[in-house]
Amino acid sequence: MTNASGESNQSAGGRGKPTVNDIARLAGVSLATVDRVLNARAGVRSATIDRVNQAITELGYIRDTAAANLARQRVYRLLFMLPNSQGEFFGDLQRQIVEQSKLITNERTRLETLSTTAFDPRDIVQALDNLDPDKLDGVAILAPETPQVRDAVARTRARGISLVTIVSDLPSSQRDHFVGIDNFNAGRTAARLMGRFLPDAPQSVVVVTGSRYARDHLERRNGFDELMAEEFPHLQILPSIVANDRAELVYSGLQNAWQAWRDIGGIYSSAGGNRGLIRFVQSLPAKPTVIAHELTAINRQALIDCNLDAVIAQDTGHIVRSAVRLLRATADSAPFNATQERIGIDIYLRENLPPVDF
């Protein structure tokens, strides 16, 4: 038999796990007061809250959150805010959210998405400020790092909405968690591959990026530059082509680079817009070494056709599943498995591509 806090009524006196009855006895309060503290409801004095929390610690009480939520008919309402980019990577994320939403219907969790203007902090700030804490438990965002976004994140969390960043972090903000690869080390990985693939002779490498305000792009570039300077100083790293993930800007930017520098041997695309990248590579009489990010359908085919040499990727399904678990854990102030939520850096070549339904 379970009570309103979702646990067995059995006493902890050597016959089972600690219960709310044990907490109430040790803290000298009523069961109703314990329930209010556990569910962060108003109307409890700070001194009483401290007593209850001390009793919880002394008893080693671990709440059965799933049972508690079932008893209260709790439904998690979670939102993913994604940029309205035409890039395939964001389409993959969207599909994973839809798929995950179908799989967790029996876990009393509802997922929704909201489209925001890519690389536009004002639109993201407005969207965050419009969130209603009475209708939402948590939000996962992918946003540029600006002071305005940082402050909007703080306001969102102050209203009781848990918040995680996905793909690109906002470490200067008060976000609860980040879900994504270590982008600095992803950039270092790209540099290692580039340096090994290129001949041991002086030449230039051009970098394509999406935005100077996207932390994931900046971290990748910084990691790339650092390892190149350490391990391959004979290679000259050219200024970034900033293309906002737009294929036509990637294509024209690479055209300009080839006109300005005649010794380019490699291209590192740290962002999106790879239709333009592949189109440009196909137009060249001699193909450079090309490394890109994310195993999208376009990049997969480019690997097969030898228009890309390597792809550094992150599992979009893992990102969505982790974001959901962390948002729910944060909303419940519950523990989580940090190892399970760590997103790995995957490296794909033509020879180790996973099945299409991967």
Short mmCIF file of C-alpha atoms in Angstrom, two decimals, residues 44 54 57 61 75 80 149 153 168 181 198 213 246 251-252 257 259 265 272 278 281 289 295 317 332 350:
data_model
loop_
_atom_site.label_atom_id
_atom_site.label_comp_id
_atom_site.label_asym_id
_atom_site.label_seq_id
_atom_site.Cartn_x
_atom_site.Cartn_y
_atom_site.Cartn_z
CA VAL A 44 6.12 25.92 5.85
CA GLN A 54 17.83 17.07 8.38
CA THR A 57 19.45 13.14 5.54
CA TYR A 61 15.40 8.60 2.80
CA VAL A 75 2.22 14.65 -16.04
CA PHE A 80 12.22 21.73 -26.88
CA VAL A 149 19.87 35.04 -23.30
CA VAL A 153 17.55 31.77 -18.60
CA SER A 168 25.60 24.28 -27.50
CA ILE A 181 29.40 16.59 -26.75
CA LEU A 198 47.18 15.93 -44.92
CA TYR A 213 27.77 33.78 -30.99
CA ARG A 246 23.38 28.64 -45.12
CA TYR A 251 29.69 27.88 -51.23
CA SER A 252 30.49 31.54 -51.96
CA ALA A 257 38.92 31.56 -50.02
CA GLN A 259 40.72 32.86 -54.93
CA GLY A 265 44.74 21.55 -48.63
CA GLY A 272 25.89 23.29 -41.02
CA ILE A 278 29.81 19.36 -50.94
CA VAL A 281 34.18 20.21 -53.28
CA THR A 289 40.83 16.80 -47.19
CA LEU A 295 25.99 12.17 -39.55
CA GLY A 317 18.50 10.27 -29.99
CA ASP A 332 11.66 16.51 -8.98
CA ARG A 350 33.32 5.69 -45.22
#
